[in-house]
Short mmCIF file of C-alpha atoms and ligand atoms in Angstrom, two decimals:
data_model
loop_
_atom_site.label_atom_id
_atom_site.label_comp_id
_atom_site.label_asym_id
_atom_site.label_seq_id
_atom_site.Cartn_x
_atom_site.Cartn_y
_atom_site.Cartn_z
CA MET A 1 15.70 -23.28 -28.78
CA THR A 2 13.58 -20.23 -29.40
CA PRO A 3 13.80 -17.26 -27.03
CA PHE A 4 10.45 -18.15 -25.64
CA LYS A 5 11.53 -21.67 -24.66
CA TRP A 6 14.60 -20.32 -23.05
CA ALA A 7 12.37 -17.97 -21.08
CA VAL A 8 10.21 -20.84 -19.99
CA VAL A 9 13.22 -22.94 -18.94
CA PHE A 10 14.57 -19.92 -17.00
CA VAL A 11 11.27 -19.02 -15.28
CA LEU A 12 10.56 -22.70 -14.42
CA SER A 13 13.95 -23.43 -12.84
CA LEU A 14 13.94 -20.06 -10.92
CA SER A 15 10.54 -20.86 -9.51
CA PHE A 16 11.51 -24.49 -8.68
CA THR A 17 14.76 -23.35 -6.96
CA VAL A 18 12.82 -20.78 -4.87
CA PHE A 19 10.22 -23.54 -3.97
CA VAL A 20 12.87 -26.07 -2.94
CA THR A 21 14.63 -23.23 -0.81
CA PHE A 22 11.56 -22.19 1.00
CA PHE A 23 9.69 -25.46 1.46
CA GLY A 24 12.42 -28.00 1.51
CA ARG A 25 12.74 -27.79 5.34
CA LEU A 26 9.01 -28.23 5.97
CA PRO A 27 8.35 -31.18 8.39
CA ALA A 28 5.64 -32.52 6.08
CA LEU A 29 8.01 -32.83 3.21
CA ARG A 30 10.74 -34.55 5.25
CA ARG A 31 10.72 -37.91 3.44
CA THR A 32 10.21 -36.58 -0.08
CA PRO A 33 12.61 -35.78 -3.01
CA ILE A 34 12.08 -32.05 -2.27
CA ALA A 35 13.81 -32.40 1.08
CA GLY A 36 16.64 -34.39 -0.67
CA LEU A 37 17.05 -31.64 -3.22
CA HIS A 38 17.20 -29.10 -0.40
CA ARG A 39 19.96 -31.06 1.34
CA LEU A 40 21.77 -31.46 -2.03
CA MET A 41 21.43 -27.70 -2.87
CA TRP A 42 22.21 -26.27 0.67
CA ILE A 43 24.37 -28.87 2.42
CA HIS A 44 26.05 -31.38 0.02
CA THR A 45 26.94 -29.08 -2.80
CA PRO A 46 28.41 -26.31 -0.53
CA ASN A 47 30.34 -29.10 1.47
CA ALA A 48 31.79 -30.64 -1.73
CA ALA A 49 32.82 -27.08 -2.98
CA LEU A 50 34.52 -26.63 0.31
CA ALA A 51 36.40 -29.80 0.22
CA LEU A 52 37.56 -29.07 -3.44
CA ASP A 53 38.68 -25.56 -2.42
CA SER A 54 40.77 -26.81 0.54
CA ARG A 55 42.62 -29.07 -1.94
CA LEU A 56 43.07 -26.48 -4.70
CA THR A 57 43.73 -23.20 -2.93
CA ALA A 58 44.20 -24.36 0.73
CA GLY A 59 40.80 -22.78 1.61
CA ARG A 60 41.62 -19.23 0.51
CA LEU A 61 38.62 -18.84 -1.77
CA SER A 62 36.32 -20.35 0.78
CA ARG A 63 37.55 -18.02 3.57
CA SER A 64 36.88 -14.92 1.48
CA LEU A 65 33.57 -16.35 0.38
CA SER A 66 32.60 -17.01 3.94
CA ARG A 67 33.54 -13.40 4.82
CA PHE A 68 31.18 -12.35 2.11
CA GLY A 69 28.52 -14.87 3.22
CA ASP A 70 28.82 -13.48 6.77
CA TYR A 71 28.27 -9.95 5.45
CA ILE A 72 25.33 -11.13 3.37
CA MET A 73 23.78 -13.16 6.32
CA HIS A 74 24.64 -11.13 9.29
CA ASP A 75 24.68 -7.42 8.24
CA ARG A 76 22.07 -5.11 6.84
CA HIS A 77 22.39 -4.68 3.07
CA PRO A 78 19.74 -4.08 0.43
CA THR A 79 20.83 -6.85 -1.94
CA VAL A 80 17.40 -8.70 -1.86
CA VAL A 81 15.40 -5.47 -1.88
CA VAL A 82 17.22 -4.53 -5.00
CA PHE A 83 16.66 -8.05 -6.49
CA PHE A 84 12.98 -7.81 -5.66
CA LEU A 85 12.59 -4.27 -7.22
CA ALA A 86 14.51 -5.54 -10.37
CA ILE A 87 12.28 -8.52 -10.90
CA LEU A 88 9.16 -6.38 -10.35
CA THR A 89 10.39 -3.60 -12.66
CA VAL A 90 11.74 -5.85 -15.51
CA ALA A 91 8.52 -7.96 -15.53
CA GLU A 92 6.37 -4.87 -15.76
CA TYR A 93 8.60 -3.34 -18.50
CA MET A 94 8.19 -6.54 -20.44
CA TYR A 95 4.49 -7.01 -19.82
CA LEU A 96 2.90 -3.67 -19.92
CA PRO A 97 3.82 -2.33 -23.43
CA GLU A 98 2.27 -5.57 -25.00
CA ALA A 99 -0.82 -5.55 -22.79
CA TRP A 100 -1.64 -1.83 -22.27
CA PRO A 101 -3.09 -1.01 -25.76
CA ARG A 102 -5.60 -3.92 -25.38
CA LEU A 103 -6.93 -2.76 -22.11
CA GLY A 104 -10.20 -0.81 -21.41
CA TRP A 105 -10.03 2.43 -19.28
CA PHE A 106 -11.26 0.59 -16.00
CA THR A 107 -8.75 -2.15 -16.43
CA LYS A 108 -6.07 0.43 -17.14
CA LEU A 109 -7.14 2.14 -13.86
CA THR A 110 -7.03 -1.00 -11.66
CA ALA A 111 -3.80 -2.35 -13.40
CA GLY A 112 -2.27 0.98 -12.68
CA LEU A 113 -3.17 0.87 -9.02
CA ALA A 114 -1.98 -2.77 -8.80
CA VAL A 115 1.30 -1.91 -10.29
CA MET A 116 1.85 1.07 -7.95
CA MET A 117 0.68 -0.39 -4.58
CA PRO A 118 3.79 -2.88 -4.01
CA TYR A 119 6.25 -0.02 -4.68
CA LEU A 120 4.47 2.24 -2.15
CA PHE A 121 4.22 -0.30 0.54
CA LEU A 122 7.75 -1.66 0.00
CA TYR A 123 9.01 1.97 0.48
CA LEU A 124 6.93 2.31 3.64
CA ALA A 125 7.93 -1.11 5.05
CA CYS A 126 11.54 -0.50 4.30
CA THR A 127 11.84 3.15 5.55
CA SER A 128 9.53 3.18 8.79
CA ASP A 129 10.79 2.47 12.25
CA PRO A 130 10.10 -1.31 12.93
CA GLY A 131 9.87 -0.45 16.69
CA TYR A 132 13.51 0.24 17.69
CA ILE A 133 13.65 0.47 21.53
CA THR A 134 15.96 3.09 22.72
CA PRO A 135 16.71 4.38 26.32
CA GLU A 136 14.36 7.38 25.41
CA ASN A 137 11.35 5.32 24.40
CA HIS A 138 12.08 2.50 26.68
CA ALA A 139 9.34 3.43 29.26
CA TYR A 140 6.80 3.60 26.53
CA HIS A 141 7.63 0.14 25.12
CA MET A 142 7.51 -1.38 28.61
CA SER A 143 3.90 -0.24 28.88
CA LEU A 144 2.71 -1.60 25.52
CA TYR A 145 2.02 -5.26 26.58
CA PRO A 146 1.94 -7.12 29.82
CA TYR A 147 4.35 -9.89 30.62
CA ASP A 148 2.50 -13.21 30.02
CA HIS A 149 4.80 -15.05 32.40
CA THR A 150 4.86 -17.88 29.91
CA LEU A 151 6.85 -16.68 26.82
CA PHE A 152 8.08 -13.36 28.49
CA HIS A 153 8.97 -13.22 32.10
CA PRO A 154 9.73 -9.77 33.65
CA GLY A 155 13.18 -8.90 34.96
CA ASN A 156 15.34 -10.03 31.90
CA GLU A 157 17.89 -7.61 30.62
CA CYS A 158 19.23 -7.44 27.03
CA ARG A 159 22.91 -7.79 27.33
CA SER A 160 23.62 -5.69 24.27
CA CYS A 161 21.32 -2.83 24.87
CA ARG A 162 21.62 -2.88 28.61
CA PHE A 163 17.92 -2.36 29.47
CA LEU A 164 14.95 -4.54 30.67
CA LYS A 165 13.48 -6.51 27.63
CA PRO A 166 9.89 -5.30 27.22
CA ALA A 167 7.30 -8.14 26.79
CA ARG A 168 7.19 -9.42 23.10
CA SER A 169 10.49 -7.72 22.17
CA LYS A 170 13.54 -9.39 20.86
CA HIS A 171 17.07 -8.20 20.15
CA CYS A 172 17.87 -8.49 16.37
CA SER A 173 21.49 -9.37 15.73
CA ILE A 174 21.33 -8.03 12.22
CA CYS A 175 19.75 -4.64 13.17
CA LYS A 176 21.80 -4.71 16.50
CA ARG A 177 18.86 -3.24 18.38
CA CYS A 178 16.02 -4.54 20.40
CA ILE A 179 12.65 -4.62 18.46
CA ALA A 180 9.29 -4.07 20.01
CA LYS A 181 6.76 -7.01 19.24
CA ALA A 182 9.55 -8.45 17.07
CA ASP A 183 8.28 -10.77 14.27
CA HIS A 184 11.31 -11.65 12.20
CA HIS A 185 14.19 -9.86 10.34
CA CYS A 186 13.08 -9.75 6.77
CA VAL A 187 15.67 -9.63 3.97
CA PHE A 188 12.91 -8.51 1.49
CA ILE A 189 12.60 -5.16 3.21
CA ASN A 190 16.07 -5.09 4.80
CA SER A 191 14.61 -4.42 8.22
CA CYS A 192 12.90 -6.05 10.95
CA VAL A 193 9.16 -6.59 10.98
CA GLY A 194 7.93 -5.33 14.34
CA TYR A 195 5.37 -3.20 16.22
CA GLY A 196 6.12 -0.18 13.98
CA ASN A 197 5.88 -1.62 10.51
CA HIS A 198 4.00 -4.93 10.78
CA HIS A 199 0.91 -3.25 9.04
CA TRP A 200 3.17 -2.11 6.02
CA PHE A 201 4.64 -5.61 5.90
CA LEU A 202 1.09 -7.06 5.67
CA LEU A 203 -0.05 -4.58 3.02
CA LEU A 204 3.20 -5.15 1.01
CA LEU A 205 2.44 -9.01 1.02
CA SER A 206 -1.29 -8.40 0.16
CA SER A 207 -0.51 -5.99 -2.70
CA THR A 208 2.13 -8.22 -4.14
CA ALA A 209 -0.35 -11.14 -4.04
CA VAL A 210 -2.99 -8.95 -5.81
CA LEU A 211 -0.44 -7.88 -8.51
CA THR A 212 0.83 -11.41 -9.38
CA THR A 213 -2.72 -12.90 -9.31
CA TYR A 214 -4.05 -9.93 -11.41
CA GLY A 215 -1.11 -10.16 -13.77
CA GLY A 216 -1.45 -13.78 -14.38
CA LEU A 217 -4.98 -13.87 -14.92
CA LEU A 218 -5.19 -10.71 -17.01
CA GLY A 219 -2.28 -12.19 -19.17
CA VAL A 220 -4.24 -15.56 -19.67
CA SER A 221 -7.34 -13.67 -20.60
CA LEU A 222 -5.51 -11.28 -23.13
CA LEU A 223 -3.60 -14.25 -24.67
CA SER A 224 -6.66 -16.44 -24.97
CA SER A 225 -8.96 -13.76 -26.52
CA MET A 226 -6.20 -13.22 -29.18
CA MET A 227 -6.07 -16.83 -29.80
CA THR A 228 -9.79 -17.35 -30.19
CA GLU A 229 -9.87 -14.50 -32.61
CA ARG A 230 -7.35 -16.06 -34.82
CA HIS A 231 -8.53 -19.69 -34.26
CA PRO A 232 -12.27 -19.61 -33.54
CA ASP A 233 -12.40 -23.43 -32.87
CA TRP A 234 -10.10 -22.85 -29.93
CA SER A 235 -11.10 -22.07 -26.46
CA LEU A 236 -9.37 -21.73 -23.02
CA TRP A 237 -11.13 -24.97 -21.78
CA LYS A 238 -10.03 -27.43 -24.44
CA PRO A 239 -12.96 -28.19 -26.76
CA GLU A 240 -13.90 -32.02 -26.59
CA ASP A 241 -13.36 -32.51 -30.28
CA MET A 242 -9.88 -30.72 -30.53
CA THR A 243 -6.78 -32.88 -30.17
CA PHE A 244 -4.37 -32.07 -27.17
CA ASN A 245 -1.60 -31.42 -29.70
CA ARG A 246 -3.67 -28.77 -31.67
CA TYR A 247 -4.77 -27.27 -28.36
CA MET A 248 -1.11 -26.82 -27.34
CA ALA A 249 -0.03 -25.78 -30.73
CA VAL A 250 -2.50 -22.74 -30.59
CA TRP A 251 -1.01 -21.85 -27.21
CA GLY A 252 2.44 -21.99 -28.73
CA TRP A 253 1.30 -19.69 -31.50
CA GLY A 254 -0.40 -17.14 -29.08
CA VAL A 255 2.78 -16.96 -26.86
CA GLN A 256 5.14 -16.71 -29.84
CA GLN A 257 3.16 -13.47 -30.77
CA ASN A 258 3.63 -12.03 -27.39
CA VAL A 259 6.96 -13.57 -26.02
CA ARG A 260 7.57 -10.95 -23.36
CA MET A 261 3.86 -10.86 -22.03
CA GLY A 262 3.67 -14.70 -22.16
CA ALA A 263 6.90 -15.31 -20.17
CA THR A 264 5.84 -12.69 -17.48
CA THR A 265 2.30 -14.23 -17.35
CA LEU A 266 3.92 -17.61 -16.67
CA LEU A 267 6.20 -16.05 -13.91
CA SER A 268 3.05 -14.39 -12.26
CA LEU A 269 1.17 -17.58 -12.31
CA LEU A 270 4.03 -19.52 -10.75
CA THR A 271 4.99 -16.97 -7.98
CA THR A 272 1.26 -16.44 -7.00
CA PRO A 273 1.13 -19.69 -4.82
CA LEU A 274 4.26 -18.68 -3.05
CA VAL A 275 3.20 -15.12 -2.41
CA CYS A 276 -0.39 -16.15 -1.26
CA GLY A 277 1.09 -18.84 0.98
CA LEU A 278 3.30 -16.40 2.79
CA LEU A 279 0.36 -13.93 3.14
CA ALA A 280 -1.77 -16.73 4.39
CA TYR A 281 0.92 -17.69 7.01
CA THR A 282 1.27 -13.96 8.12
CA LEU A 283 -2.42 -13.67 8.44
CA TYR A 284 -2.69 -16.89 10.39
CA LEU A 285 -0.11 -15.58 12.94
CA VAL A 286 -2.42 -12.47 13.31
CA TYR A 287 -5.31 -14.76 13.82
CA ALA A 288 -3.55 -16.77 16.40
CA GLY A 289 -2.30 -13.57 18.27
CA THR A 290 1.28 -14.54 17.77
CA THR A 291 4.40 -13.53 15.96
CA THR A 292 7.08 -15.73 13.99
CA ASN A 293 9.25 -15.15 17.10
CA GLU A 294 6.50 -16.25 19.54
CA SER A 295 5.49 -19.20 17.51
CA LEU A 296 8.90 -20.60 17.65
CA LYS A 297 8.85 -20.35 21.42
CA TRP A 298 5.40 -22.01 21.52
CA SER A 299 6.62 -24.96 19.44
CA VAL A 300 9.50 -25.43 21.88
CA TYR A 301 6.96 -25.47 24.81
CA LYS A 302 4.85 -28.01 22.86
CA GLU A 303 7.73 -30.42 22.85
CA ASP A 304 8.63 -29.72 26.49
CA MET A 305 4.91 -30.34 27.42
CA GLY A 306 4.92 -33.60 25.39
CA ASP A 307 8.05 -34.66 27.54
CA GLY A 308 6.38 -33.66 30.82
CA TYR A 309 8.98 -30.88 31.33
CA ALA A 310 6.61 -27.93 31.54
CA PHE A 311 5.01 -26.63 34.88
CA ARG A 312 2.59 -23.89 35.92
CA ARG A 313 1.32 -22.43 39.09
CA ARG A 314 -1.28 -19.81 39.95
CA LEU A 315 -0.60 -16.11 39.74
CA PRO A 316 -3.07 -14.38 42.11
CA PRO A 317 -4.80 -11.30 40.72
CA SER A 318 -3.93 -9.41 43.86
CA ARG A 319 -0.37 -9.93 43.70
CA GLN A 320 2.16 -7.23 44.37
CA LYS A 321 4.06 -6.19 41.20
CA ASN A 322 7.47 -4.73 41.11
CA SER A 323 6.78 -1.46 39.29
CA ARG A 324 10.29 -1.27 38.00
CA THR A 325 10.43 -4.64 36.22
CA GLU A 326 6.66 -4.98 35.63
CA PRO A 327 5.18 -1.47 35.07
CA PRO A 328 1.34 -1.22 34.70
CA CYS A 329 -0.05 -1.65 31.11
CA ARG A 330 -3.16 0.23 30.72
CA ARG A 331 -4.28 -0.53 27.14
CA TRP A 332 -4.31 -4.44 27.34
CA PRO A 333 -7.41 -5.86 28.70
CA VAL A 334 -6.28 -9.17 30.20
CA GLU A 335 -3.89 -10.23 32.88
CA PRO A 336 -1.95 -13.45 33.21
CA GLU A 337 -3.43 -16.05 35.60
CA HIS A 338 -0.52 -18.50 35.59
CA VAL A 339 3.21 -18.72 35.47
CA LEU A 340 4.47 -21.26 33.03
CA VAL A 341 8.10 -22.59 32.82
CA ALA A 342 9.92 -25.46 31.38
CA THR A 343 12.77 -27.20 33.26
CA SER A 344 15.64 -29.06 31.94
CA ASP A 345 15.42 -32.13 34.29
CA GLY A 346 11.69 -32.85 34.27
CA LYS A 347 11.35 -31.85 37.91
CA PRO A 348 9.28 -28.89 39.11
CA PRO A 349 11.15 -25.55 39.29
CA ALA A 350 13.18 -25.02 42.42
CA GLU A 351 12.03 -22.18 44.78
CA ASN A 352 13.34 -19.13 43.05
CA ALA A 353 12.76 -15.53 44.02
CA ARG A 354 12.56 -14.56 40.28
CA LEU A 355 9.54 -16.70 39.54
CA ALA A 356 6.26 -15.09 40.40
CA GLY A 357 3.17 -16.99 41.61
CA ASP A 358 2.25 -19.17 44.56
CA GLY A 359 1.00 -22.59 45.29
CA GLU A 360 1.86 -26.08 43.88
CA TRP A 361 3.50 -26.57 40.50
CA GLU A 362 1.48 -28.76 38.32
CA ARG A 363 2.61 -30.43 35.10
CA VAL A 364 1.09 -29.16 31.85
CA TRP A 365 0.65 -31.79 29.06
CA SER A 366 -0.79 -29.88 26.16
CA LEU A 367 -0.98 -26.32 24.78
CA LYS A 368 -4.80 -26.60 24.96
CA HIS A 369 -4.50 -25.96 28.74
CA VAL A 370 -2.41 -22.83 28.28
CA GLU A 371 -3.94 -19.30 27.49
CA ASN A 372 -2.24 -16.97 25.10
CA LEU A 373 -2.52 -13.64 26.62
CA TYR A 374 -1.70 -11.75 23.36
CA ASP A 375 -4.69 -13.37 21.56
CA LEU A 376 -7.67 -11.10 21.71
CA GLY A 377 -9.49 -12.57 18.71
CA PHE A 378 -8.82 -11.92 15.04
CA TRP A 379 -10.30 -8.47 14.65
CA ASP A 380 -8.70 -7.10 17.81
CA ASN A 381 -5.33 -8.58 16.86
CA LEU A 382 -5.80 -6.82 13.56
CA VAL A 383 -6.54 -3.64 15.37
CA ASP A 384 -3.57 -4.09 17.36
CA THR A 385 -1.48 -4.42 14.27
CA PHE A 386 -2.82 -1.32 12.47
CA VAL A 387 -3.57 1.03 15.17
CA PRO A 388 -0.57 2.13 17.32
CA ASP A 389 -1.17 2.25 21.09
CA TYR A 390 -4.91 1.27 20.71
CA ARG A 391 -6.63 1.00 24.09
CA PHE A 392 -8.81 -2.16 24.32
CA GLY A 393 -11.86 -2.25 26.55
CA ASP A 394 -11.48 -3.86 29.99
CA ARG A 395 -12.45 -7.59 29.96
CA SER A 396 -11.39 -8.59 33.50
CA ASP A 397 -15.04 -9.15 34.35
CA ASP A 398 -15.49 -11.80 31.73
CA PRO A 399 -15.26 -15.33 33.10
CA PRO A 400 -11.82 -16.75 32.45
CA SER A 401 -13.14 -19.56 30.10
CA GLU A 402 -14.51 -17.01 27.70
CA ARG A 403 -11.22 -14.99 27.63
CA THR A 404 -8.22 -16.19 25.80
CA GLN A 405 -8.24 -19.85 26.17
CA ARG A 406 -5.70 -21.12 23.82
CA THR A 407 -7.70 -23.20 21.21
CA LYS A 408 -5.50 -22.32 18.23
CA GLU A 409 -2.38 -24.38 17.61
CA PRO A 410 0.68 -22.05 17.46
CA ALA A 411 2.06 -22.10 13.91
CA ARG A 412 4.28 -25.03 13.62
CA TRP A 413 6.13 -24.00 10.42
CA SER A 414 9.49 -23.02 11.61
CA GLY A 415 10.97 -22.95 8.11
CA PHE A 416 10.37 -19.20 7.35
CA PRO A 417 12.33 -17.22 7.07
CA PRO A 418 14.90 -19.71 5.81
ZN1 LIG B 501 18.81 -5.42 22.70
ZN1 LIG B 502 16.43 -6.96 12.27
#
């Protein structure tokens, strides 16, 4: 095979493997060959290898591999960051020397910016503090968000860090710290995504989406203009009187002349849907006023509600708060109106000094009847992501129905990060 064909085979199989790895667990694809391939790749093949190893080496090889796997999965290390940087840099090294001489000054300027931005935002996302909670800044993080008495109840302590967990925080077993407004631990930046770097993570995803889209479209436009120069009867949209074989033969000729740029253009076009999908998912979470961590909690509630295991009762606005476990939050404009809990036996919760609120418990059957305290609307959610410690205007005078009634479904895709 020619080098170009090898490159195409490599790029296609790489993209397909990534696709199966990321999307194979999607509930929507459960009964398709994609899910079968995912099982084959991540369950059956490793199991077969383990069985073979226990016969051949009495399991020595798999024990050392599992130590390595433990390190890869449960410790901080920059392997994926290095892999990401390598793909980015090698692709640009292959693409730019062939493309650059054919670009006008304006395209050179925008292409230069598109190339630089992912490096800048990757650096900022990796190196900035994601919102580590320490004994010194604990009081500050306690005052950032109110407890919603739904996903986050006051008075819970982190057993590792030994302080009260602030609302929206989560202990990360890889970073070994509590993270404020924890989203998820991201191997692409070798750090958590949280209150301190969520905006850099969003900008990294956006700039990578711009780069792959721009690189793919620019590559197609450069290749097709060269091909029409040499073969004037050819055009990007196949002319009606041209046979398909001839149309593809001209493509083959064009790409043979620019093997490196052709392969990278193909890689850009194939990775664009993946990057744009992740960006859309992240923006959707901002729109819904939630995080990856919280959307998992919402989907558990959704199932409990379907089973009739979720209950709520009123939380009077005039209630007395314990200022140690529930310090005042001056920047958030809304207060919770209900306590929501799920029980394991389907009966209303027993009277318990730790659960706030008063009155009768009522069953909640659907997320539609629950408000998300952390959803202020897309723009305010975006402001909260980008401006640290922003003080939102007081909305406690608005009627409750116009406040944060939960009309958006929480994100149901629990397959990311895999
Ligand atoms: Zn912790
Ligand atoms: Zn982490």
